[in-house]
Every structure is written in structure tokens, then in C-alpha cells.
């Protein structure tokens, strides 16, 4: 009996450790004392009554969170419809308990995503209850409804203390803030602080500036397209806020950390990078009505190559188009190079695209004479998306958006990629001609529905290609595809 109790306790301890590790993937460990910060909604803020959300620390009274109205894009056939979803946020350290009550009816089914976080929860009547031990960006979904779900952003405690006497601080406290012309242009050396409970009804524009920070837990209003725009600037930090889009063009040394991007309108790309270098996305959440994140060369008045771009510890949800897209746009007369691109420790929650030319969770489509090289996809967990492909790597000429095919795709590592689901279509890898090839593509520890795909896998008939086992169509002008174990 004692041995059995000891084993049971040990199993529970191991489970708890694993849970803490999963939830903390997007945020570093810290030794801060327990803390909890919640924020009231401003008067006249748009709210949604689908959920009642509460949070508390151990043995403390519950605190009710505002549930903000956010909008998402649902594609029905070839038509786009805007759906009303929910969003709540708070800041904490230590351990908290969360209560989510579904006000629209009974709970027949519930889940909390990303699924890889393995967050256990209990259902009591119409209420889902669970604990968090580290910050996380989550989707709470009831009865399989992904378009009227709760987006719950549990942020780390904000360590920045705004000094309102600081002449370099642009402070926006709790409340709704209007800006003349709907654009807040931020000069060099300034810090913009959006406090929790603040809603800014203007675009944050960082143009021809350096040493700029945008901090806080507040929001740029969902009606503001391209809520944050960084153009021809250097040394920029965006951290903690919510907005529709966060764009980077012609810039150097940009960090975007724990930013939540949600869009619902046409061309609603989440976090585009054009002609920029040294860009880091860390712990971001993207749910977008077009590509979640892209890397291009010359485009929209920005010129030159893109290099050293990393996205890590993040969550991507493409209601339309690609979660990740690299390479489409560039400069045919003066070719660009897109290189040293890294996507590490990412959860992909959805991908929905009926047009085959624009499918691919992990997509490199080299056009406009771009050369794409040295790309790393690592530790990426792909859930069962609605429609599309797992991988799309091509040198192509898309006459709708390009003026020439790309120069090539070289040196791509796809390591520790997992997919569990049944909706993935056939992936594509294809070059263009003998001068414009796809070369040196390495899959390491690719796991599809629990099956490890490798060149020496026992399940593969001798007359099959490994790509047959991975459901990948390989076209002409491709060389050096390898599937290996870790």
C-alpha cells in the first residue's frame, strides 16, 4: 500500500513538472513573488457577454475580468464572414486559478489550446476551471466552436514602472484614447506605455526613428488596421500589447515580444517583415485573416534583402492563408536574398486555404528573383488544421503577385516537426528549372500521426520513396532531400 501511494505521488509530481514546462514554453522562468494584476474595461469599450471570466490566487477572492469583443474571419466557401469572439487578459506570477463560464448554453465538449500545453481542466455545469503556473496565450473553446471562443492572454507581471514626469514617456492610462488623425507618430528615444485597461484608437507609427519602445498590457483598438507599423527604423521594442497587425519594413534590430495580433479583414497579415534585418519575435500570438507571419524582400516602397529573422516560443492561427510564408516578394531587376530565418518552438493551431497556390503551414515560395537560404523550422507542433498542406517549398512564378520566378531555395532544415490530424493535403516541393532549383532539404525527426518518417523506416516498402510515406509530391529540379532520425 505504501509503495503504491509513493508511486502515485511520484506520478503526480512528474505530471505537475511536465505541465509547468509546457505552459512556460513562451516565457522564461523567474523567481518573482506571487502577484496578480487585473484591469477594468473603460466606459464605452466593446464587450462580449458569451463568457464570464474570473481569476484568483490561492485561497483569495475571485476577480472578474472584462471580456472584450474581438473579431475573426470565417471562410464559408469563397465568402468571408466576420464573427464575434471574446478576449480577456491579466498579468500574474506564481500560480492562479481561472474560471470560465459559458453563458450561451450547456458545455458538451471543452478544450484549451495549444494542445501541447496539456492544461488539465474540470467542467462544473457551465464553468471550466483550470490552473496556470506560468504565463501563456490560450484559446478556450466550447462545443468545438473556434469562431466564438475565448482568447485568454495570461501575461507576465509588467516590470516597467512608468514615470509620468519623464519627457520621453508617452503615457496612456486606463481609458479610451483618441489621437488626432488616428496616427500616433513616435519620435526617436520615446517610450509609449499602454497601461492595462487602456484602449488606443490610433495606429502606433514608428517611422524613421531609433531607440523606441512600446510597452504595457493595453490594447490598440480592433478597428485600427495595422495597429503597429515600424518603418525604416532601428532599435525598436514592442512588448506586451494587443493589436490587429504589427508590421516591420526597412528596419534593423526589432524585437516584438508577447504581442497579441488578431485581424478579421482582407489582407490582414499579422506580422510581416520586409527588407529588414535582425528581427526577433518571441512569445507572440497571431490569429489572422491572412498570413500570420511573412518574410519578403523589396515590397511596398521598402528595398533590399531580409536577414536574421527569428520567431520563437509562439502560437500561430491562420483563419486564411499561411501560418508561415517566406519568399514571395522581392526585386527582379536587383535580386534580394532572404537568409538566416529561424522558426523555433511554435504551435500552429489552424490553417485554412482552399487555393492550392497559397497552401502550406511551413511555406517557402520563392518569387521575384529571390534566393531563400538557410532556413530552420524546429520543434513545431501542428494541430489538425481545416484545409491546406503541411509543407510547401517551391521556386515559382505567380503572375498575380510576382514579376519573375525566384532564384532558388537552399539549405532548409525541418527538425522535430509533428502533425496530428487527418485534414492535411499533399505537400509540395518543386523547383522551376535547372538554374532555379530547390536544394538541400533535410527533414529530421518528422512525425506524422505518431509515425516517424525516415529514409530507413521499416514501414516503407522498398519500392516506395520516403516522400510517399510523408505525402509529399516532389516535382522537377529538386535535389538533396533527406529524411533522417534525430
XYZ file of C-alpha atoms in Angstrom:
486
model
C 0.000 0.000 0.000
C 2.787 2.436 0.948
C 4.680 1.641 -2.266
C 1.529 2.208 -4.292
C 0.900 5.567 -2.598
C 4.525 6.566 -3.184
C 4.324 5.691 -6.877
C 1.038 7.591 -7.238
C 2.544 10.682 -5.582
C 5.631 10.450 -7.788
C 3.495 10.228 -10.922
C 1.535 13.306 -9.845
C 4.761 15.205 -9.207
C 6.178 14.294 -12.620
C 2.901 15.339 -14.281
C 2.987 18.700 -12.489
C 6.578 19.336 -13.586
C 5.695 18.487 -17.187
C 2.680 20.785 -17.035
C 4.757 23.694 -15.772
C 7.336 23.134 -18.505
C 4.676 23.033 -21.235
C 2.872 26.177 -20.117
C 6.126 28.106 -19.782
C 7.499 27.486 -23.266
C 6.773 31.031 -24.422
C 8.002 32.776 -21.284
C 11.149 32.476 -19.176
C 11.186 31.129 -15.649
C 11.505 33.687 -12.885
C 11.598 33.855 -9.103
C 9.132 36.693 -8.650
C 6.750 36.508 -5.683
C 3.117 35.670 -6.447
C 1.228 38.610 -7.916
C -1.948 39.229 -9.890
C -2.993 42.338 -11.832
C -6.427 42.700 -13.432
C -7.794 45.691 -15.298
C -11.254 47.183 -15.648
C -12.689 47.882 -19.086
C -13.044 51.563 -19.989
C -16.506 53.036 -20.322
C -17.813 52.532 -23.869
C -15.420 49.654 -24.553
C -16.908 46.959 -26.783
C -17.540 43.847 -24.703
C -18.870 40.357 -25.330
C -21.252 38.530 -22.976
C -20.579 34.991 -24.248
C -18.291 34.233 -21.303
C -17.786 35.258 -17.700
C -14.108 35.024 -16.770
C -12.642 35.100 -13.276
C -9.172 34.601 -11.844
C -7.793 34.255 -8.329
C -4.689 33.378 -6.430
C -4.713 30.562 -3.896
C -7.498 30.985 -1.330
C -8.114 34.583 -2.414
C -11.420 36.049 -3.650
C -12.238 35.723 -7.335
C -11.611 38.753 -9.546
C -13.829 39.198 -12.588
C -12.141 40.120 -15.882
C -13.672 42.210 -18.648
C -14.433 40.147 -21.751
C -13.570 42.265 -24.769
C -15.180 41.853 -28.166
C -12.699 40.760 -30.834
C -13.407 39.791 -34.425
C -12.213 36.864 -36.519
C -12.645 35.802 -40.132
C -14.579 32.681 -41.082
C -14.382 31.487 -44.678
C -17.542 29.822 -45.937
C -16.938 28.547 -49.445
C -15.329 31.531 -51.153
C -17.007 34.102 -48.909
C -15.572 35.737 -45.819
C -17.710 36.460 -42.772
C -16.771 38.367 -39.646
C -17.515 36.544 -36.396
C -17.576 37.947 -32.868
C -15.185 36.210 -30.479
C -14.004 37.066 -26.953
C -10.752 38.153 -25.323
C -9.654 38.646 -21.717
C -6.240 39.326 -20.225
C -4.449 39.668 -16.906
C -0.891 39.732 -15.556
C 0.464 37.352 -12.934
C 3.334 35.460 -11.401
C 3.198 32.338 -9.293
C 0.019 30.250 -9.527
C -3.530 31.268 -10.415
C -6.861 29.538 -10.840
C -9.066 30.516 -13.778
C -12.829 30.134 -14.075
C -14.538 30.451 -17.490
C -18.349 30.300 -17.521
C -20.086 29.718 -20.839
C -23.200 31.889 -20.894
C -24.734 30.635 -24.148
C -25.725 27.128 -23.111
C -24.544 23.787 -21.817
C -20.991 22.512 -22.192
C -20.869 19.239 -24.076
C -17.213 19.474 -25.042
C -14.317 21.708 -23.995
C -10.651 22.131 -24.786
C -7.805 24.534 -24.068
C -5.232 25.148 -26.758
C -2.404 24.903 -27.684
C -2.971 21.222 -27.004
C 0.748 20.722 -26.398
C 0.452 22.698 -23.147
C -1.576 19.799 -21.721
C -3.571 22.026 -19.378
C -5.971 19.838 -17.383
C -9.356 21.339 -16.605
C -12.586 20.389 -14.936
C -16.126 21.236 -16.016
C -18.736 22.072 -13.410
C -22.060 22.853 -15.025
C -21.354 25.662 -17.469
C -17.955 26.518 -15.986
C -14.453 25.395 -16.987
C -11.858 25.617 -14.207
C -8.093 25.237 -14.534
C -4.795 26.414 -13.062
C -1.848 28.210 -14.614
C 1.672 28.186 -13.244
C 3.318 30.325 -15.891
C 2.121 32.963 -18.387
C 0.501 31.605 -21.548
C -1.596 32.717 -24.535
C -4.589 30.387 -24.789
C -7.789 29.579 -26.634
C -10.673 28.224 -24.560
C -13.157 26.508 -26.879
C -16.621 25.208 -26.023
C -18.507 22.610 -28.047
C -15.959 22.749 -30.863
C -16.702 26.405 -31.686
C -13.473 28.076 -32.829
C -15.108 31.275 -34.078
C -16.828 32.357 -30.848
C -14.129 31.185 -28.456
C -12.361 32.921 -25.602
C -8.815 34.141 -26.237
C -7.196 34.310 -22.820
C -3.876 36.114 -22.520
C -2.183 35.451 -19.185
C 0.763 37.846 -19.238
C 3.833 38.039 -17.037
C 3.833 40.811 -14.451
C 4.903 44.073 -16.048
C 8.273 45.149 -14.634
C 8.302 48.620 -16.195
C 7.296 51.420 -13.833
C 6.222 54.479 -15.817
C 7.422 57.843 -14.542
C 4.896 60.397 -15.776
C 7.471 63.158 -15.263
C 9.709 61.597 -17.911
C 9.547 63.797 -21.016
C 10.439 60.793 -23.177
C 7.380 58.866 -21.973
C 4.081 58.882 -23.862
C 1.733 57.513 -21.206
C -1.761 56.196 -21.901
C -3.502 55.122 -18.723
C -6.741 53.191 -18.293
C -9.464 54.515 -20.582
C -10.149 55.109 -24.270
C -7.699 57.416 -26.045
C -8.304 59.255 -29.310
C -5.445 60.720 -31.353
C -5.853 63.414 -33.978
C -5.548 61.905 -37.445
C -5.779 58.373 -35.994
C -1.966 58.043 -36.097
C 0.377 58.280 -33.116
C 3.800 59.014 -34.619
C 6.547 58.103 -32.166
C 9.837 60.062 -32.375
C 13.260 58.659 -31.597
C 14.089 57.959 -27.980
C 10.466 57.777 -26.833
C 8.677 55.090 -24.833
C 4.966 54.556 -25.398
C 3.227 52.959 -22.426
C -0.233 51.433 -22.852
C -1.374 50.606 -19.352
C -3.665 47.679 -18.656
C -7.203 48.890 -19.233
C -6.107 51.353 -21.937
C -7.522 51.277 -25.470
C -5.762 53.424 -28.071
C -7.866 54.272 -31.114
C -4.935 55.094 -33.358
C -2.100 53.417 -35.215
C 1.277 53.444 -33.484
C 3.672 54.585 -36.222
C 7.417 54.278 -35.700
C 8.907 55.793 -38.838
C 12.472 56.997 -39.441
C 13.137 56.625 -35.729
C 15.534 54.837 -33.389
C 15.563 53.645 -29.788
C 11.796 53.392 -29.426
C 9.803 51.216 -27.031
C 6.113 50.365 -26.882
C 5.253 48.634 -23.603
C 2.320 47.660 -21.430
C -0.669 45.338 -21.266
C -3.134 47.614 -23.046
C -4.770 47.465 -26.460
C -4.764 49.140 -29.827
C -8.421 49.146 -30.850
C -9.543 46.301 -33.122
C -10.851 48.838 -35.648
C -7.297 50.102 -36.310
C -5.803 48.238 -39.241
C -2.055 47.658 -38.973
C -2.182 48.749 -35.360
C 1.626 48.952 -35.101
C 3.793 49.954 -38.059
C 7.602 50.043 -37.904
C 9.176 51.652 -40.973
C 12.825 52.482 -41.695
C 13.694 52.428 -38.007
C 16.315 50.915 -35.714
C 16.401 49.525 -32.178
C 12.699 49.071 -31.576
C 10.992 47.023 -28.852
C 7.267 46.216 -28.850
C 6.183 44.210 -25.804
C 3.002 43.001 -24.155
C 0.281 44.841 -26.055
C -2.690 43.681 -28.151
C -3.220 44.950 -31.708
C -4.522 43.897 -35.103
C -1.201 43.797 -37.007
C 2.437 44.516 -36.239
C 4.375 45.363 -39.414
C 8.153 45.740 -39.885
C 9.652 47.233 -43.057
C 13.112 48.589 -43.904
C 14.244 48.276 -40.290
C 17.065 46.840 -38.194
C 17.186 45.404 -34.669
C 13.497 44.995 -33.897
C 12.139 42.874 -31.033
C 8.446 42.020 -30.774
C 7.717 40.119 -27.563
C 4.430 38.751 -26.193
C 2.416 40.835 -28.654
C -1.050 39.513 -29.487
C -2.133 40.133 -33.088
C -5.697 39.437 -34.247
C -7.210 40.560 -37.574
C -10.502 39.899 -39.341
C -10.456 41.928 -42.583
C -8.978 41.351 -46.044
C -5.186 41.409 -46.335
C -4.951 41.090 -42.574
C -1.411 39.693 -42.384
C -0.250 39.548 -38.788
C 3.493 40.187 -38.561
C 5.083 40.949 -41.921
C 8.815 41.527 -42.368
C 10.058 43.306 -45.499
C 13.616 44.344 -46.297
C 14.665 44.133 -42.648
C 17.450 42.580 -40.587
C 17.825 41.312 -37.035
C 14.138 40.891 -36.221
C 13.061 38.778 -33.241
C 9.513 37.629 -32.467
C 9.336 36.000 -29.047
C 6.235 34.614 -27.348
C 3.775 36.207 -29.788
C 0.214 35.066 -30.525
C -1.145 35.519 -34.054
C -4.676 34.820 -35.202
C -5.066 36.455 -38.576
C -7.273 36.796 -41.625
C -4.279 36.335 -43.929
C -0.705 35.089 -43.436
C 0.294 35.075 -39.772
C 3.930 35.921 -40.432
C 5.935 36.555 -43.601
C 9.454 37.424 -44.703
C 9.857 39.243 -48.025
C 12.469 41.361 -49.775
C 11.660 44.546 -51.666
C 7.985 45.446 -51.257
C 5.683 48.452 -50.727
C 8.464 51.015 -51.020
C 10.978 49.137 -48.845
C 14.055 47.895 -50.701
C 16.676 45.273 -50.008
C 17.146 41.816 -48.565
C 15.891 40.383 -45.275
C 18.291 38.597 -42.960
C 18.457 37.197 -39.448
C 14.778 36.873 -38.638
C 13.697 34.610 -35.770
C 10.265 33.672 -34.451
C 10.280 31.561 -31.307
C 8.034 30.366 -28.468
C 4.925 31.473 -30.337
C 1.430 30.442 -31.431
C 0.032 30.848 -34.956
C -3.573 30.546 -36.140
C -4.284 31.298 -39.802
C -8.004 31.692 -40.427
C -6.943 32.294 -44.044
C -3.704 31.585 -45.959
C -0.370 30.584 -44.361
C 0.799 30.412 -40.778
C 4.365 30.960 -42.097
C 5.248 32.276 -45.574
C 8.691 33.174 -46.902
C 9.880 34.496 -50.225
C 7.060 35.667 -52.494
C 8.001 39.325 -52.998
C 11.308 40.893 -53.985
C 13.141 42.878 -56.637
C 13.529 41.226 -60.031
C 15.987 43.805 -61.530
C 18.136 43.883 -58.360
C 17.652 40.485 -56.702
C 17.253 40.117 -52.942
C 18.401 37.351 -50.613
C 16.283 36.126 -47.705
C 18.540 34.201 -45.350
C 19.152 33.027 -41.815
C 15.490 32.609 -40.936
C 14.514 30.612 -37.848
C 11.156 29.352 -36.567
C 11.615 27.569 -33.252
C 9.210 26.178 -30.647
C 5.928 27.084 -32.303
C 2.365 25.776 -32.059
C 0.247 26.037 -35.217
C -3.432 25.826 -34.303
C -5.069 26.210 -37.708
C -4.586 26.687 -41.449
C -7.466 27.228 -43.856
C -6.858 27.884 -47.538
C -8.809 26.470 -50.450
C -6.456 27.865 -53.138
C -3.676 25.332 -53.666
C -1.178 28.035 -54.688
C -1.452 29.556 -51.209
C -1.373 26.472 -49.006
C 1.311 25.346 -46.601
C 1.754 25.660 -42.839
C 5.501 25.867 -43.416
C 5.768 27.601 -46.767
C 8.729 28.870 -48.774
C 7.590 30.199 -52.158
C 10.500 31.949 -53.846
C 9.449 34.505 -56.453
C 10.698 37.856 -57.824
C 14.280 36.581 -58.273
C 14.626 35.991 -54.513
C 17.165 33.496 -53.226
C 15.960 31.906 -49.981
C 18.589 30.062 -47.982
C 19.486 28.864 -44.503
C 16.012 28.386 -43.078
C 15.359 26.432 -39.881
C 11.998 25.099 -38.721
C 12.477 23.392 -35.363
C 10.223 21.996 -32.645
C 6.969 22.900 -34.370
C 3.738 21.247 -33.309
C 0.967 21.373 -35.916
C -2.569 20.603 -34.819
C -5.262 19.291 -37.158
C -5.964 22.302 -39.337
C -9.063 22.650 -41.508
C -7.608 22.772 -45.044
C -4.184 23.062 -46.622
C -0.764 21.470 -46.722
C 1.861 20.693 -44.150
C 4.811 21.883 -46.243
C 5.076 23.875 -49.468
C 8.597 24.631 -50.743
C 8.770 25.967 -54.282
C 10.612 28.169 -56.710
C 7.689 29.530 -58.644
C 6.324 32.276 -60.857
C 2.976 33.539 -59.664
C 1.954 36.082 -62.291
C -0.670 37.549 -59.957
C 1.933 38.745 -57.445
C 5.393 38.248 -58.981
C 7.352 39.581 -61.938
C 9.685 36.576 -62.196
C 10.405 33.207 -60.579
C 12.795 33.067 -57.647
C 16.467 32.199 -57.998
C 16.283 29.223 -55.668
C 15.717 27.708 -52.244
C 18.738 26.235 -50.455
C 19.584 24.663 -47.107
C 16.331 24.148 -45.243
C 16.181 22.121 -42.023
C 12.851 20.870 -40.717
C 13.617 19.350 -37.327
C 11.222 17.882 -34.765
C 8.085 18.675 -36.717
C 4.948 16.886 -35.535
C 1.497 16.779 -37.091
C -1.539 15.038 -35.703
C -4.669 15.101 -37.831
C -6.483 13.967 -40.931
C -7.051 17.120 -42.998
C -3.598 17.763 -44.452
C -3.487 17.623 -48.227
C -0.478 16.567 -50.253
C 2.588 18.710 -49.579
C 4.655 20.043 -52.489
C 8.381 20.533 -53.082
C 9.316 21.784 -56.550
C 11.963 23.798 -58.370
C 11.490 25.895 -61.513
C 14.288 24.972 -63.949
C 17.924 23.851 -63.906
C 19.077 27.328 -62.889
C 16.370 27.829 -60.256
C 16.361 24.767 -58.015
C 15.296 23.632 -54.602
C 18.365 22.101 -52.928
C 19.367 20.500 -49.654
C 16.124 19.972 -47.764
C 16.581 17.953 -44.566
C 13.724 16.519 -42.519
C 14.947 15.376 -39.109
C 12.533 13.568 -36.825
C 9.400 14.307 -38.841
C 6.457 12.635 -37.068
C 3.042 12.391 -38.737
C 0.244 10.891 -36.666
C 2.753 9.174 -34.443
C 4.822 7.699 -37.285
C 8.468 8.726 -37.601
C 9.314 9.352 -41.248
C 12.898 8.480 -42.205
C 14.759 7.068 -45.182
C 15.406 3.834 -43.290
C 11.976 3.406 -41.705
C 10.894 -0.227 -41.529
C 7.317 0.506 -42.573
C 8.395 1.783 -46.015
C 8.155 -0.746 -48.848
C 11.452 -0.996 -50.715
C 9.934 0.369 -53.913
C 8.454 3.478 -52.185
C 10.130 6.828 -51.889
C 10.230 8.308 -48.396
C 8.225 11.258 -49.657
C 5.388 8.827 -50.407
C 5.238 7.990 -46.710
C 5.152 11.706 -45.847
C 2.509 12.506 -48.504
C 4.836 14.930 -50.287
C 4.846 15.416 -54.039
C 8.334 16.210 -55.342
C 8.477 17.967 -58.691
C 11.368 18.550 -61.037
C 14.538 20.495 -60.324
C 14.809 19.315 -56.724
C 17.923 17.740 -55.256
C 19.174 16.635 -51.890
C 16.025 15.727 -49.931
C 16.910 13.725 -46.816
C 14.703 12.200 -44.111
C 16.665 11.178 -41.035
C 16.146 10.286 -37.405
C 17.285 12.501 -34.604
